CSV table of C-alpha atoms in Angstrom, one decimal:
chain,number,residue,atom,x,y,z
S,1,UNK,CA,0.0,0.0,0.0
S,2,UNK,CA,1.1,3.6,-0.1
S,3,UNK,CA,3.2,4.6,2.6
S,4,UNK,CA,5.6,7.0,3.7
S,5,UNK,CA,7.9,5.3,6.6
S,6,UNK,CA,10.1,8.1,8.7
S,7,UNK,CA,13.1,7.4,10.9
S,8,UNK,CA,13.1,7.0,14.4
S,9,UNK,CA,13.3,9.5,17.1
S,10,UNK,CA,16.6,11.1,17.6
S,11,UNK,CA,17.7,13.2,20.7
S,12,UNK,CA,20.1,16.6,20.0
S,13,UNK,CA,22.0,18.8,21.8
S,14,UNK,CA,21.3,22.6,21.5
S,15,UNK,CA,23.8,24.0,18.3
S,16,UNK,CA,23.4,20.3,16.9
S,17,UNK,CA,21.7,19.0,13.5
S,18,UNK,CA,19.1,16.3,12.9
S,19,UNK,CA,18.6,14.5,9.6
S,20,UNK,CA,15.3,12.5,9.4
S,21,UNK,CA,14.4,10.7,6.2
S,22,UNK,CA,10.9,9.4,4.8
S,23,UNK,CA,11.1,6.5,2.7
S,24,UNK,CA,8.1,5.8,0.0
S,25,UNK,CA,6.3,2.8,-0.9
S,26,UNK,CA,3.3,2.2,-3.0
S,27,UNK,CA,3.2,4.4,-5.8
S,28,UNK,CA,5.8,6.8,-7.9
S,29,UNK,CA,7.8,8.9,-6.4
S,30,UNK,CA,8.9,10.8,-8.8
S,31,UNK,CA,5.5,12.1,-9.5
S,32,UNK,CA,4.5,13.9,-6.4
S,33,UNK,CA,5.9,17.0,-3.8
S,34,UNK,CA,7.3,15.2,-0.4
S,35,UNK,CA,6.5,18.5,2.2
S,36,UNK,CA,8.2,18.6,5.5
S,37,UNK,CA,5.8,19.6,8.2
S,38,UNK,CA,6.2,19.7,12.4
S,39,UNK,CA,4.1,19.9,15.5
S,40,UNK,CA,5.6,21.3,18.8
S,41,UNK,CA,3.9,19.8,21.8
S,42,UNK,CA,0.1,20.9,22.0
S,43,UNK,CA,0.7,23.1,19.1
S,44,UNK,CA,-0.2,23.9,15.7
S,45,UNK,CA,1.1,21.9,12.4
S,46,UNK,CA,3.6,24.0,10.6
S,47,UNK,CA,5.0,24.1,6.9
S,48,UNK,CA,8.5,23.8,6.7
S,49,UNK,CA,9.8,23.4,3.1
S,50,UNK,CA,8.7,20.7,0.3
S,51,UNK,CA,10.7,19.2,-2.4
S,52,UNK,CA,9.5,18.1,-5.8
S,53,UNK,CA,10.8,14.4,-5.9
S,54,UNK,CA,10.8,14.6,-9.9
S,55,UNK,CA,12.9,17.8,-10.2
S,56,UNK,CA,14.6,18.1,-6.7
S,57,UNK,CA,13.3,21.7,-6.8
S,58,UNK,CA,12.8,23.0,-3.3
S,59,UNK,CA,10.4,25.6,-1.4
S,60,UNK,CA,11.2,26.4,2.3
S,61,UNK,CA,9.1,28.9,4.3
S,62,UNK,CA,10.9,32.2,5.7
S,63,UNK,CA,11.7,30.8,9.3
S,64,UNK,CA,13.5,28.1,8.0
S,65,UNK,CA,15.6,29.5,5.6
S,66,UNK,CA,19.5,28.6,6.2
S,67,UNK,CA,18.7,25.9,8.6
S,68,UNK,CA,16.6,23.5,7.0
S,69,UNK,CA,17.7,21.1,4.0
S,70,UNK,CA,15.6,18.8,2.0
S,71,UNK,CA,17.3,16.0,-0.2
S,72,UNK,CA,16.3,13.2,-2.3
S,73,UNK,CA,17.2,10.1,-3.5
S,74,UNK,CA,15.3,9.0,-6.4
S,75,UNK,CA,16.8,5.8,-6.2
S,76,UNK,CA,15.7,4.9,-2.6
S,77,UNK,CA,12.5,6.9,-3.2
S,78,UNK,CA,13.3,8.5,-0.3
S,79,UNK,CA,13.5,12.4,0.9
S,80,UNK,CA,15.7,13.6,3.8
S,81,UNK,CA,15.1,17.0,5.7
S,82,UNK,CA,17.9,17.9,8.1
S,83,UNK,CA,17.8,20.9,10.3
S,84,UNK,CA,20.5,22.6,12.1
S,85,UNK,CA,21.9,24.8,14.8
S,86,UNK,CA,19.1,23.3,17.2
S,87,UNK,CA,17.6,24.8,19.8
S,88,UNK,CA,15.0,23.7,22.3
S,89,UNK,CA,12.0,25.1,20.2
S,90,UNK,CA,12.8,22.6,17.5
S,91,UNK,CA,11.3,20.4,20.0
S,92,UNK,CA,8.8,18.6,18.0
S,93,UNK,CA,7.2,15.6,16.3
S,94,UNK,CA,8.6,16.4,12.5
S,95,UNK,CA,6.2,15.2,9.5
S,96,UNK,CA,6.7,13.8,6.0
S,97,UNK,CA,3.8,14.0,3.9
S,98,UNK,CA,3.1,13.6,-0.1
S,99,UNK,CA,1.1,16.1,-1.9
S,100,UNK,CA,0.0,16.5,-5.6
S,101,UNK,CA,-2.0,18.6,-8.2
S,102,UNK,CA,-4.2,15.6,-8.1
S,103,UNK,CA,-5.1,16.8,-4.9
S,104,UNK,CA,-4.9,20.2,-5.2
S,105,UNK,CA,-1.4,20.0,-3.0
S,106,UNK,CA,-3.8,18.6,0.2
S,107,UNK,CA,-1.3,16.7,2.0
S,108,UNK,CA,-3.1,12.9,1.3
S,109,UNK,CA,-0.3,10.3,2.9
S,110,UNK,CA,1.4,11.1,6.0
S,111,UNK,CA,4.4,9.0,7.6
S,112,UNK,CA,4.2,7.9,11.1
S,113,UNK,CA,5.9,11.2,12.8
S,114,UNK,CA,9.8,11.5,14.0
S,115,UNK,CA,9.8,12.6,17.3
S,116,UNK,CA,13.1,15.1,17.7
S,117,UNK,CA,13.6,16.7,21.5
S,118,UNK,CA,16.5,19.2,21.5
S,119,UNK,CA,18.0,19.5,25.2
S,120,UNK,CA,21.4,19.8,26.8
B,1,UNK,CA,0.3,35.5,15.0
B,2,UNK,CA,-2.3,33.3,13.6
B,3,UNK,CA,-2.7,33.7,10.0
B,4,UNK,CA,-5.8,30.9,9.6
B,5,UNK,CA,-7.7,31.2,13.4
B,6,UNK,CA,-10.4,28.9,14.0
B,7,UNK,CA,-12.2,28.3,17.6
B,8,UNK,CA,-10.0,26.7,19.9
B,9,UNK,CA,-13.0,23.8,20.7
B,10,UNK,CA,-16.7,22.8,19.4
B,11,UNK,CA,-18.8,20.2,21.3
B,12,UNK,CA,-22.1,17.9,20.6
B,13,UNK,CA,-23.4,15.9,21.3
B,14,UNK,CA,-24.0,12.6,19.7
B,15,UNK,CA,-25.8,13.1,16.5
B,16,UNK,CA,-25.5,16.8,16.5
B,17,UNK,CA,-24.3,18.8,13.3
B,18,UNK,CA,-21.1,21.0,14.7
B,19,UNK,CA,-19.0,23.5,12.4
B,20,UNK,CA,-15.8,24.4,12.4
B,21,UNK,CA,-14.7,28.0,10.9
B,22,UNK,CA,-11.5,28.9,9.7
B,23,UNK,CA,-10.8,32.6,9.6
B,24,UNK,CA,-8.1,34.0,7.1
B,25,UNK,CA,-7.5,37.0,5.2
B,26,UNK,CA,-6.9,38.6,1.3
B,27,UNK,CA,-3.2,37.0,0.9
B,28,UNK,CA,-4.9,33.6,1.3
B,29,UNK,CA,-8.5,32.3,1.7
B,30,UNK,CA,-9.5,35.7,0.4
B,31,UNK,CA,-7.1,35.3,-2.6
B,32,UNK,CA,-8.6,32.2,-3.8
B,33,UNK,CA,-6.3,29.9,-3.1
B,34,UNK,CA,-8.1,26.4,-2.0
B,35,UNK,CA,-8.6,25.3,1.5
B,36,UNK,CA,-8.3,21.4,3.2
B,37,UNK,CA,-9.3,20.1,6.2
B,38,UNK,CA,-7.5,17.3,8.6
B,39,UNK,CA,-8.2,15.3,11.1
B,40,UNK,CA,-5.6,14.5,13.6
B,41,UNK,CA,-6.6,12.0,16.6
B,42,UNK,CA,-4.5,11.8,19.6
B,43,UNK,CA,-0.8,10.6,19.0
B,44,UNK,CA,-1.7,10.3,15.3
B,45,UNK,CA,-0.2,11.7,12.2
B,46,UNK,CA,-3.4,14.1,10.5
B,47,UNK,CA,-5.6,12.9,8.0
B,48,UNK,CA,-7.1,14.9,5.0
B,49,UNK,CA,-11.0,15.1,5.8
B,50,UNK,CA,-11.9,17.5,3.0
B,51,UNK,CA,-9.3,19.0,0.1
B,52,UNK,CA,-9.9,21.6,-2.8
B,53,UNK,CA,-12.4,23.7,-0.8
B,54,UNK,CA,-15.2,20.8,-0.3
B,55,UNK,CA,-14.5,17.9,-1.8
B,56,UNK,CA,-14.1,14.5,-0.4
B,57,UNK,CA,-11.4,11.8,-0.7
B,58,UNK,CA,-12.8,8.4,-1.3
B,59,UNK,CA,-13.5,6.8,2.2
B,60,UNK,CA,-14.1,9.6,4.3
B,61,UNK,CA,-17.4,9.6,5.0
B,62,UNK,CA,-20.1,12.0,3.7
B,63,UNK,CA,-20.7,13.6,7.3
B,64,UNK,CA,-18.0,15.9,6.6
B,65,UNK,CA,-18.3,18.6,4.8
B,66,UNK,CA,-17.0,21.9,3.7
B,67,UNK,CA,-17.2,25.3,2.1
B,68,UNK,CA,-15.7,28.2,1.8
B,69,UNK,CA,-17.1,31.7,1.1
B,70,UNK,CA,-14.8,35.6,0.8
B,71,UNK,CA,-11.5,34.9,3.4
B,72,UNK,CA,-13.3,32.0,5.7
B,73,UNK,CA,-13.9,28.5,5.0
B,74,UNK,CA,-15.9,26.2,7.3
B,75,UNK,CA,-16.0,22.7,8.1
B,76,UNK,CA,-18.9,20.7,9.2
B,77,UNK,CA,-19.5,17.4,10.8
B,78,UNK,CA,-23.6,16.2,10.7
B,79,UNK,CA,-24.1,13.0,12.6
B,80,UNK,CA,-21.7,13.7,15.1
B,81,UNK,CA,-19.9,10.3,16.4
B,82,UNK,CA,-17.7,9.5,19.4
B,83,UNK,CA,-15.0,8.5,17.2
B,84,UNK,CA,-15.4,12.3,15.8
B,85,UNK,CA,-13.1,13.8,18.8
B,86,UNK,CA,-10.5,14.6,17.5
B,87,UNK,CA,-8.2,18.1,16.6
B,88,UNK,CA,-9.2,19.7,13.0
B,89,UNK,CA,-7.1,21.8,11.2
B,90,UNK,CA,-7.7,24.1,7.9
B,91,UNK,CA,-4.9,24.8,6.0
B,92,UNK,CA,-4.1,27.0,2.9
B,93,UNK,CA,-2.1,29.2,0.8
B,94,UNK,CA,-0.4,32.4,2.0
B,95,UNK,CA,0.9,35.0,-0.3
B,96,UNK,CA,2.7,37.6,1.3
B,97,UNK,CA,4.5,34.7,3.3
B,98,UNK,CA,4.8,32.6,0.6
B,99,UNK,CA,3.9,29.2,1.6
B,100,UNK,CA,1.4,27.1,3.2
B,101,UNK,CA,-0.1,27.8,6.7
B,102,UNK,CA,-2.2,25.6,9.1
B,103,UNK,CA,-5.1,26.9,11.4
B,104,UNK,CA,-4.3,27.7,14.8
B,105,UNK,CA,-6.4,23.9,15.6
B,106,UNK,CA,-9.8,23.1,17.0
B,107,UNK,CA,-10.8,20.5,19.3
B,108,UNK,CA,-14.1,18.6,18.6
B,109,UNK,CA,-15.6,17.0,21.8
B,110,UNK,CA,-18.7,14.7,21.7
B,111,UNK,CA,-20.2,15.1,24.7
């Protein structure tokens, strides 16, 4: 079936990076925008960049820009978002999730969640 | 700041029709640009209730519904069910930030 399958939870000191990756199963890749999206604790979801897994062009919204990368690997059919120079409000469950004009770019498969907590 | 803001919680009870608004402004909802609805239940990873304003994805059922009218949208849930409690979100298009937001989250409880 289609699925999106995200690494496990990772633990980071402050001024550290994370690098989580979202492998695909279930349908083509190449064909669809992989976003990146993250939930603090009892907070709101929150866009953080998308790549287009055909092209490998990326998007990344204004607070993110200069700390967040996203990667793929066509050839795994996988997407990597790493994010750097942590600090404790990184905090956060962190999202990959496919989207499409098929959908009108609604987010319509989700991956389980990577759970990243940032403390010294 | 919030950019979408809907009501932090809604209750019913069982069998009740509840909505769920989702207040934006002229750089997004206003602006055209379409609006979806998820479902998130607790611990879960959200799922897309509603997508392209009002339309459904196979499987979800037809007691969801939405619209979307000038710079609000609004979700609603007719037949309200137990399983229903959960946290909605709306999310859209924003064009003086360029990039997607999400609504500031509402909490559905049946009572």
């Amino acid at each position: 079936q289609v699925q999106l399958v995200q690494s496990g939870a990772e633990v980071k000191k402050p001024g550290a990076s994370v690098k989580v990756s979202c492998k695909a199963s279930g349908y083509t890749f190449t064909s669809y925008v992989i976003y990146w999206v993250r939930q603090a604790p009892g907070q709101r979801l929150e866009w953080m960049g998308w790549i287009n897994a055909g092209n490998g062009n990326t998007e990344f919204s204004q607070k993110f820009q200069g700390r967040v990368t996203i990667t793929r690997d066509t050839s795994a059919s996988a997407a990597y978002m790493e994010l750097s120079s942590l600090r404790s409000e990184d905090t956060a469950v962190y999202y990959c999730t496919r989207g499409s004009g098929a959908t009108r770019h609604a987010l319509d498969i989700w991956g389980q969640g990577t759970m990243v907590t940032v403390s010294s | 700041q919030s950019v979408l803001t809907q009501p932090p919680s809604v209750s019913g009870a069982p069998g009740q029709r509840v909505t769920i608004s989702c207040t934006g402004s002229s750089s997004n909802i206003g602006a055209g640009y379409d609006v979806h609805w998820y479902q998130q239940l607790p611990g879960t990873a959200p799922k897309v209730l509603i997508y392209g304003n009002s339309i459904r994805p196979s499987g979800v059922p037809d007691r969801f519904s939405g619209s979307k009218s000038g710079t609000s949208a609004s979700l609603a849930i007719s037949g309200l069910q137990a399983e229903d409690e959960a946290d909605y979100y709306c999310q859209s298009y924003d064009s003086s930030l360029s990039g997607y937001v999400f609504g500031s989250g509402t909490k559905v409880t049946v009572l």
